[in-house]
XYZ file of C-alpha atoms in Angstrom:
455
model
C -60.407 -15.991 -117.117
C -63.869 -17.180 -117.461
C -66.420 -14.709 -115.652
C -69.350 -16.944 -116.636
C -70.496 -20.105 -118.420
C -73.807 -19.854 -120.431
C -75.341 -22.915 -117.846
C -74.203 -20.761 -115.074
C -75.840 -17.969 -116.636
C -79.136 -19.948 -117.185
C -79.161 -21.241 -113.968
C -79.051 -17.352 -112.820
C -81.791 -16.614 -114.459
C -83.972 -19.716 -115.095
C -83.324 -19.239 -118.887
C -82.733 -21.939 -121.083
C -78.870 -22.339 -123.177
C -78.598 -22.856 -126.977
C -75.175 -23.665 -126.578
C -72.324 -23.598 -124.399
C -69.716 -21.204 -123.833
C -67.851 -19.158 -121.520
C -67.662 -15.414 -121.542
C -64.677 -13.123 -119.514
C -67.237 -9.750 -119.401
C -70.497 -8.296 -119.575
C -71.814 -5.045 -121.806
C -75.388 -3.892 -123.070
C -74.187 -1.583 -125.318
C -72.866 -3.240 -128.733
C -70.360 -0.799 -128.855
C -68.489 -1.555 -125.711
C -68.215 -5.264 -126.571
C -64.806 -7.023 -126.336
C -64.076 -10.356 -127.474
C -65.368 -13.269 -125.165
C -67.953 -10.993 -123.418
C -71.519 -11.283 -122.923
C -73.947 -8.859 -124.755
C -77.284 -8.450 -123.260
C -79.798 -7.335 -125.396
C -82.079 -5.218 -123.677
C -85.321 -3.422 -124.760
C -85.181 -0.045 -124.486
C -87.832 2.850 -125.201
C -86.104 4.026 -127.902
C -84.144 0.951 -129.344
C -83.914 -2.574 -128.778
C -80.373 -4.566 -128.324
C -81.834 -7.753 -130.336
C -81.181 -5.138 -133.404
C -77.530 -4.892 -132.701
C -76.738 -8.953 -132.116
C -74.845 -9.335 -135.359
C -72.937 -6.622 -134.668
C -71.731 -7.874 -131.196
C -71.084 -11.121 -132.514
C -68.528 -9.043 -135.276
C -66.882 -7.569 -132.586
C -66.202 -10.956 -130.682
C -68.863 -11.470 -128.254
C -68.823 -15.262 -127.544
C -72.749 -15.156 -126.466
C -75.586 -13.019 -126.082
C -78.786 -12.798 -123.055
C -81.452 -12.368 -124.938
C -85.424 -12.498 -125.409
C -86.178 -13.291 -128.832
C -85.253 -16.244 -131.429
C -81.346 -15.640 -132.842
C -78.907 -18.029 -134.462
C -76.092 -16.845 -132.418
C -75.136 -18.641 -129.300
C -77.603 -17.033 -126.339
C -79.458 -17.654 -122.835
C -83.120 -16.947 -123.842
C -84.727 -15.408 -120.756
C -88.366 -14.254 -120.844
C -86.899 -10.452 -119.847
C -83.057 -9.687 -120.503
C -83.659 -6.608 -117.834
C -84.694 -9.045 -115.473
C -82.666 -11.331 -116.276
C -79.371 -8.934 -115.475
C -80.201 -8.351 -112.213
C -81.197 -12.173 -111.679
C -76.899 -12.407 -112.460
C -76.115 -9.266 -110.559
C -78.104 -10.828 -107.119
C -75.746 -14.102 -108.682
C -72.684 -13.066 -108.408
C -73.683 -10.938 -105.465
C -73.903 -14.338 -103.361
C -70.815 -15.990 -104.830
C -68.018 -13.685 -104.232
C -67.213 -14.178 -100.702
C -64.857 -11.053 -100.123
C -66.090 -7.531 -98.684
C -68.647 -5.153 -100.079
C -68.795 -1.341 -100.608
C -71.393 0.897 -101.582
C -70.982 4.503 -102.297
C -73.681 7.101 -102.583
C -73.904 11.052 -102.040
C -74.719 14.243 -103.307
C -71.300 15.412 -104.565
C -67.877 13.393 -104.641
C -69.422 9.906 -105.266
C -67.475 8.749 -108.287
C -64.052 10.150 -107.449
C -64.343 8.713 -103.721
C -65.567 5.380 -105.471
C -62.248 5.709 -107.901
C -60.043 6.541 -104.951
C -61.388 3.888 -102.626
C -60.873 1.386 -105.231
C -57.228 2.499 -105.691
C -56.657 2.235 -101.932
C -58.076 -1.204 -101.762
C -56.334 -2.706 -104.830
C -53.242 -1.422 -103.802
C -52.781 -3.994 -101.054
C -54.598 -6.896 -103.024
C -53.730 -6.393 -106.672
C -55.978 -7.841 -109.237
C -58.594 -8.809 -105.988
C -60.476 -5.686 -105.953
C -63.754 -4.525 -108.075
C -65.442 -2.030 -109.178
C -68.310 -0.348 -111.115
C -66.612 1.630 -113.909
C -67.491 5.351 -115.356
C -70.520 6.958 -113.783
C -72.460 3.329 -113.722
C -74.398 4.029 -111.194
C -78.276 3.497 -111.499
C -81.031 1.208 -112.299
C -78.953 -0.388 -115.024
C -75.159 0.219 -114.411
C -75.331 -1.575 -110.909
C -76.625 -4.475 -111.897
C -74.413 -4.682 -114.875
C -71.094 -3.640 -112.611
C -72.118 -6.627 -110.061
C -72.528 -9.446 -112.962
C -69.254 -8.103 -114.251
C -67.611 -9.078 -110.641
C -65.326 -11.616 -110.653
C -66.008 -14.927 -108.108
C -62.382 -13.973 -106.859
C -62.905 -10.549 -105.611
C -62.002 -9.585 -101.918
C -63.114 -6.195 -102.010
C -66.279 -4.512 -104.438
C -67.179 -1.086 -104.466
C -69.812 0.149 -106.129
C -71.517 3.842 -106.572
C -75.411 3.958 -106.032
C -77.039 7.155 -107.797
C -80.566 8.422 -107.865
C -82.377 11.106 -108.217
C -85.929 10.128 -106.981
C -86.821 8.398 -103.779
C -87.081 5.056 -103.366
C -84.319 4.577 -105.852
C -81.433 3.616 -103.975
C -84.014 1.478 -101.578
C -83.850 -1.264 -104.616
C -80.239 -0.442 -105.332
C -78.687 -1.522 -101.760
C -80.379 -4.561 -101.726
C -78.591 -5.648 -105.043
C -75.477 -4.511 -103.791
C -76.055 -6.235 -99.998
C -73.131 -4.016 -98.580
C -70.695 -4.870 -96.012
C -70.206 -0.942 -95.665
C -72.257 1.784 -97.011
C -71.112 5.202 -97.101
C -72.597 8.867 -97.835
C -69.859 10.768 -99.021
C -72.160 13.866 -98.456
C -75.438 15.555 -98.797
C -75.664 18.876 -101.365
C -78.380 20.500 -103.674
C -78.890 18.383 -106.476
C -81.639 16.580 -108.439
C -83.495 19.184 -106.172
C -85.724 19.541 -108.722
C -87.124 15.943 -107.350
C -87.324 17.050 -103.927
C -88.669 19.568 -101.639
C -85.650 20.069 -99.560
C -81.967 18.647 -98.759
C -83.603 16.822 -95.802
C -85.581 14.851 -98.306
C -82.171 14.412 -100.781
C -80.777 13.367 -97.088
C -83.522 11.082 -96.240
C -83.342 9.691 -100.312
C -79.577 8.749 -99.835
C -79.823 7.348 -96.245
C -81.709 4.821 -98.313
C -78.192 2.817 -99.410
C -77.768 1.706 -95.397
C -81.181 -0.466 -95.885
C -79.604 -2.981 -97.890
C -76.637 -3.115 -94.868
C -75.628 -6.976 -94.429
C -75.944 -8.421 -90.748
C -73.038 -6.884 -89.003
C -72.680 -4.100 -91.731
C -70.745 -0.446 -91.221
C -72.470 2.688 -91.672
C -69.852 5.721 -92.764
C -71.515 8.933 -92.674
C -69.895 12.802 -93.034
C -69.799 14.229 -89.434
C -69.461 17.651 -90.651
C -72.792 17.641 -92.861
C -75.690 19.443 -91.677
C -78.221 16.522 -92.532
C -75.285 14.015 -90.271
C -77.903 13.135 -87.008
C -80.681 12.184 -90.336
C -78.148 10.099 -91.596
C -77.437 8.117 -88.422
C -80.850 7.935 -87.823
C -81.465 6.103 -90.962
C -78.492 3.895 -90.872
C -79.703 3.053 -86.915
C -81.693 0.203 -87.564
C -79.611 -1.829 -90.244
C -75.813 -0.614 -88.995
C -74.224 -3.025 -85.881
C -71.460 -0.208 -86.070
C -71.657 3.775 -87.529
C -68.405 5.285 -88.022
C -68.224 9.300 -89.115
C -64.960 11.127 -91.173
C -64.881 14.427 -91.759
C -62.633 17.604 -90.809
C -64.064 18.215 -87.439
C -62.596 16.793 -84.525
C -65.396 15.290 -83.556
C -65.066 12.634 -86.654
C -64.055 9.482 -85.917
C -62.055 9.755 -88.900
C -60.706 13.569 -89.013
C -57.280 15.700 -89.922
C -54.719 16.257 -87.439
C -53.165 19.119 -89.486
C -53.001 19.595 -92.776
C -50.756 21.411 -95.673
C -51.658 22.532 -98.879
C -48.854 21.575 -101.210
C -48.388 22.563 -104.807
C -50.244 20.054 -106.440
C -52.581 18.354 -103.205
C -52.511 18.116 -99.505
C -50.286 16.212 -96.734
C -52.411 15.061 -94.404
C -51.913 13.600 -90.684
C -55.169 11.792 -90.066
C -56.486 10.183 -86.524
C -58.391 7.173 -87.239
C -59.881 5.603 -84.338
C -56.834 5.689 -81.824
C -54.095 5.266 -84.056
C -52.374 8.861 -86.191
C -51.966 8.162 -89.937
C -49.801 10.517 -92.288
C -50.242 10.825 -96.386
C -50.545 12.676 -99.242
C -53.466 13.652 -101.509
C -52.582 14.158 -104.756
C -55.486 15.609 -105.664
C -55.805 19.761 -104.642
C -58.668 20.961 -102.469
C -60.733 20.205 -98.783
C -62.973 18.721 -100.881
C -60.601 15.435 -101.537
C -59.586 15.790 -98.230
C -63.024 15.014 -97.249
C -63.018 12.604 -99.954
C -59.867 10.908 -98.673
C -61.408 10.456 -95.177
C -64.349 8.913 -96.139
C -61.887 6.331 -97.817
C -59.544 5.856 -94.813
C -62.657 5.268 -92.957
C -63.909 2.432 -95.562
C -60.364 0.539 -95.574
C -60.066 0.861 -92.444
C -63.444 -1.186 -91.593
C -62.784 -3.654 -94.121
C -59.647 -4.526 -92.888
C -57.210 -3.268 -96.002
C -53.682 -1.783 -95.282
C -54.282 1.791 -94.848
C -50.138 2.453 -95.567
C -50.682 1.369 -98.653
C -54.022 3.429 -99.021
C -52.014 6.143 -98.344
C -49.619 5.557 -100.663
C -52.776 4.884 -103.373
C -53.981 8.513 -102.481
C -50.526 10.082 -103.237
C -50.946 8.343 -106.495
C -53.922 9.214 -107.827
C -54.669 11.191 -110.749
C -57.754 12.852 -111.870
C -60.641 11.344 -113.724
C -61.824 12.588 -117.040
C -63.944 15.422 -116.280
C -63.783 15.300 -112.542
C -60.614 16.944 -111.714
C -58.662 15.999 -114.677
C -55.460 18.557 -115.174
C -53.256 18.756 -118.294
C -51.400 21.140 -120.087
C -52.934 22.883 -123.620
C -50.590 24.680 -126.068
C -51.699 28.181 -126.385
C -49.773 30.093 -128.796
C -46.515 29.378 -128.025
C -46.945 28.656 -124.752
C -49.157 26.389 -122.319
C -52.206 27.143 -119.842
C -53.779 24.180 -117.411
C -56.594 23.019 -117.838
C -58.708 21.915 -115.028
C -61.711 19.279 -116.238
C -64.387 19.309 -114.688
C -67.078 18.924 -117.404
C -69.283 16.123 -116.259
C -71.297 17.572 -113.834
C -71.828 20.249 -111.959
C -74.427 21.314 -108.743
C -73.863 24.269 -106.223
C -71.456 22.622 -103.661
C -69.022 21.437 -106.636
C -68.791 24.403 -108.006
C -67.568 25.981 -105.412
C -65.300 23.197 -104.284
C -63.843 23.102 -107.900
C -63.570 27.358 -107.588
C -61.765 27.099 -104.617
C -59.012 25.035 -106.247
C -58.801 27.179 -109.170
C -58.480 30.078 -106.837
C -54.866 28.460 -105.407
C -53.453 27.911 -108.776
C -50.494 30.653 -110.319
C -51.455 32.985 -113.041
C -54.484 34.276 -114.376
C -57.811 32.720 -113.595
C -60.418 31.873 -116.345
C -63.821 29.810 -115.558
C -65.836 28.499 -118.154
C -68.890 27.813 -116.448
C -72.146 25.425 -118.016
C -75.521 26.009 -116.388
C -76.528 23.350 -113.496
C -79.765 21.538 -114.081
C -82.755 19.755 -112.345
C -82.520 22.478 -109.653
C -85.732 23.186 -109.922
C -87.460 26.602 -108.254
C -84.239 27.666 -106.394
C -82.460 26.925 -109.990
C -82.084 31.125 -109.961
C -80.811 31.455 -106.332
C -78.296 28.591 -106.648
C -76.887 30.071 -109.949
C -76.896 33.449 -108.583
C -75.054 32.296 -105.704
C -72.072 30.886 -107.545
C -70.436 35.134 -107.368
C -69.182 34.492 -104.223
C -67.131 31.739 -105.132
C -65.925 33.026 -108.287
C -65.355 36.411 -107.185
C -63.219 34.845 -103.917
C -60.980 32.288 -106.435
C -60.285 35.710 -107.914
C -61.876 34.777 -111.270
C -60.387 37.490 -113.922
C -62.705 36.023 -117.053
C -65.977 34.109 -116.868
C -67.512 32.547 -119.656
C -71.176 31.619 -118.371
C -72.610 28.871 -120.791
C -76.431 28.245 -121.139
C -80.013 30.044 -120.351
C -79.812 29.345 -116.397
C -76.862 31.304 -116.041
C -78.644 34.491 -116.363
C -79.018 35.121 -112.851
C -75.034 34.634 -112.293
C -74.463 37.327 -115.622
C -76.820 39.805 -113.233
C -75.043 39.251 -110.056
C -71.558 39.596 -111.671
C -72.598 42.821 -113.878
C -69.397 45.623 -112.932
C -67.676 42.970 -110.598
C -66.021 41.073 -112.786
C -65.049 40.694 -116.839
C -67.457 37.823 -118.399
C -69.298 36.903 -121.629
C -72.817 35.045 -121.093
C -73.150 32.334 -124.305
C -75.988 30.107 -125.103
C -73.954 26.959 -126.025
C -70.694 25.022 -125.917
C -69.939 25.867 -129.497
C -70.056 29.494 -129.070
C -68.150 29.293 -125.580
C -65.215 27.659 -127.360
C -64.737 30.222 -129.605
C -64.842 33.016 -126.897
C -62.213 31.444 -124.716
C -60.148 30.832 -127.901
C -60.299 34.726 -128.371
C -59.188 35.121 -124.175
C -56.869 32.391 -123.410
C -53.229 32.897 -123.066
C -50.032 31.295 -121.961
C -49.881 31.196 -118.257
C -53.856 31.043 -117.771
C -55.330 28.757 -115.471
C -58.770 27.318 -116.938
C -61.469 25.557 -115.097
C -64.547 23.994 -117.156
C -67.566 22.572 -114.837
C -70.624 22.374 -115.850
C -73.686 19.714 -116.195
C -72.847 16.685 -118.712
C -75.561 17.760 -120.896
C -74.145 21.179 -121.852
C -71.780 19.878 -123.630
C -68.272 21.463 -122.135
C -66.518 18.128 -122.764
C -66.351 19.554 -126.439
C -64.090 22.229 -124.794
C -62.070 20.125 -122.942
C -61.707 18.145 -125.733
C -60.946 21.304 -128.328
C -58.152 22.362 -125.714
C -56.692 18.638 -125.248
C -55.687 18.960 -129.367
C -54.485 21.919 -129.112
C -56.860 23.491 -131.657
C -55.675 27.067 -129.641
């Protein structure tokens, strides 16, 4: 299916054509390219794509967007950055069909995963969205030119982590719908306070379209700033959350051995289903996605039914089973990221599963002056999902090591390497293991270690 010709491309972005062709996707990383797609060489501070053009066109790109003189077929644009969003505002105004943007503190990419699911369940092959964690000043734009001129739903995350960020996002995306999923300490290194991280986020509901929804989390603190914000660009504002007073809340619900059966009010009508993922924290999640289908007029049976299905993303709530001599433990991924509220969420879980409890635990970054205080405050949680081993991983989880000293068994490590050989020496059949920590301490080494069974 062709995504893009090269004179639709250069009539995106007032670039001129060497030759035509057609291309069925869109990368900037040489690596990711599949045959017919589009390789966009852009100019980085450390490298520059132009280098890597022959090897795109090796593994099958059929053209390239591109700033300098090459021999391969290419749009020549005067900047390739540029020039990307020029095709992401492009496609923006040809697809016709309904627009989501997702944005919050914690649960951002699983909601955006989950909503998808819901949405494509009723219109198979007619829903979008951006892929991985692509999510900022690049990924958006390259997750919009990627959209297909078919599409009846897109959703796509918006991340940040300075203000004034997702102000330029939003108006890329030009939602229909633009939800917080909800507000938590992170990136608070960048900001003096959650109000501000509040105030930073409200910033996706600027970019609202005429008409456009507003979704915000009743139950967070920082909810009356977030309908504030969304005021002047939202015709309608519609909250989820597990208070009654939600728009969207739970009826009842019942933890089941591997999620939650929920009965849901949504506006007037009662809606029952089952989460397959564990923990209030995808029940919140699922919510927030009711709420979204439900405003953009998808089958919420069938979302339902998507939510039942749903398995866990690759470090976010990813669960398999490692051989550990002789026997098996679970695993519980949750290596790519990691702030205060998560961690506890992801605790909680572990604390409902059978057998004995082990948390490897990487530090969480850009915290910034409360970095100690939010670290040290993870006990509670640990000690409550009745945590029997606790392998701490990096220099900020000093303050943890302290507040756990005579409370519970745990080894404090300076790096991934070094945790993976402790846990090899604790681990047994029956154990229950939860890695979270930030992406950049490296715990997806562990994960990885315990997915081949090196134990």
């Amino acid at each position: 299916m062709t995504l893009w010709t090269s004179a639709e491309i250069a009539a995106a972005t007032s670039g001129d054509a060497s030759a035509d062709f057609s291309i069925s996707g869109v990368a900037f990383d040489s690596r990711e390219i599949g045959a017919g797609d589009l390789f966009v060489a852009m100019k980085g501070a450390e490298t520059d794509g132009h280098r890597f053009l022959d090897n795109a066109f090796a593994r099958g790109a059929a053209g390239a967007l591109v700033s300098e003189d090459t021999a391969h077929p290419c749009v020549r644009v005067a900047d390739t950055f540029a020039a990307l969003e020029d095709m992401a505002r492009a496609s923006r105004a040809r697809m016709a069909g309904v627009v989501i943007g997702v944005t919050g503190s914690v649960g951002k990419t699983s909601t955006k995963e989950a909503l998808f699911a819901a949405l494509d369940r009723g219109a198979r092959g007619a829903a979008h969205r951006s892929v991985k964690s692509y999510n900022n000043h690049t990924g958006v734009p390259l997750s919009l030119a990627r959209m297909p001129r078919e599409t009846r739903f897109g959703v796509f995350e918006m991340g940040m982590n300075h203000p004034g960020e997702l102000a330029h996002l939003t108006t890329l995306v030009r939602p229909h719908i633009a939800m917080v999923t909800a507000i938590a300490p992170a990136h608070t290194e960048f900001f003096a306070d959650e109000s501000a991280i509040a105030d930073a986020k409200g910033e996706i509901f600027r970019g609202l379209e005429p008409g456009g929804t507003a979704i915000v989390p009743y139950d967070s603190p920082h909810r009356d700033r977030l309908i504030a914000a969304a005021r002047p660009y939202a015709a309608r504002i519609v909250t989820f959350g597990l208070d009654r007073g939600a728009d969207v809340h739970p009826i009842e619900t019942m933890r089941l051995s591997t999620g939650t059966f929920v009965t849901a009010k949504v506006g007037e009508r009662e809606l029952s289903f089952t989460i397959a993922q564990p923990g209030q924290h995808w029940v919140s999640n699922a919510l927030a996605v009711i709420a979204a289908v439900d405003v953009a007029g998808g089958d919420l049976g069938l979302a339902g039914l998507a939510l039942g299905e749903l398995g866990g993303l690759a470090g976010r709530g990813e669960r398999f089973t490692a051989t550990i001599r002789g026997g098996e433990a679970l695993v519980i991924d949750e290596s790519y990221n990691a702030n205060p509220a998560s961690m506890a969420a992801t605790l909680e879980v572990l604390g409902h599963e059978p057998g004995r409890h082990v948390a490897v635990l990487g530090e969480m970054r850009e915290l910034g002056e409360a970095s100690d205080a939010y670290h040290a405050g993870l006990a509670e949680p640990l000690l409550a999902a009745r945590v029997e081993t606790a392998l701490l991983v990096g220099e900020r989880m000093a303050p943890l090591a302290r507040a756990l000293e005579g409370r519970v068994d745990f080894v404090h490590v300076p790096d991934a390497a070094t945790a993976l050989d402790r846990l090899m020496q604790v681990i047994a059949p029956g154990d229950a293991v939860l890695v979270k920590g930030s992406n950049g301490v490296g715990l997806s080494r562990v994960v990885a270690a315990l997915a081949g069974g090196v134990a």
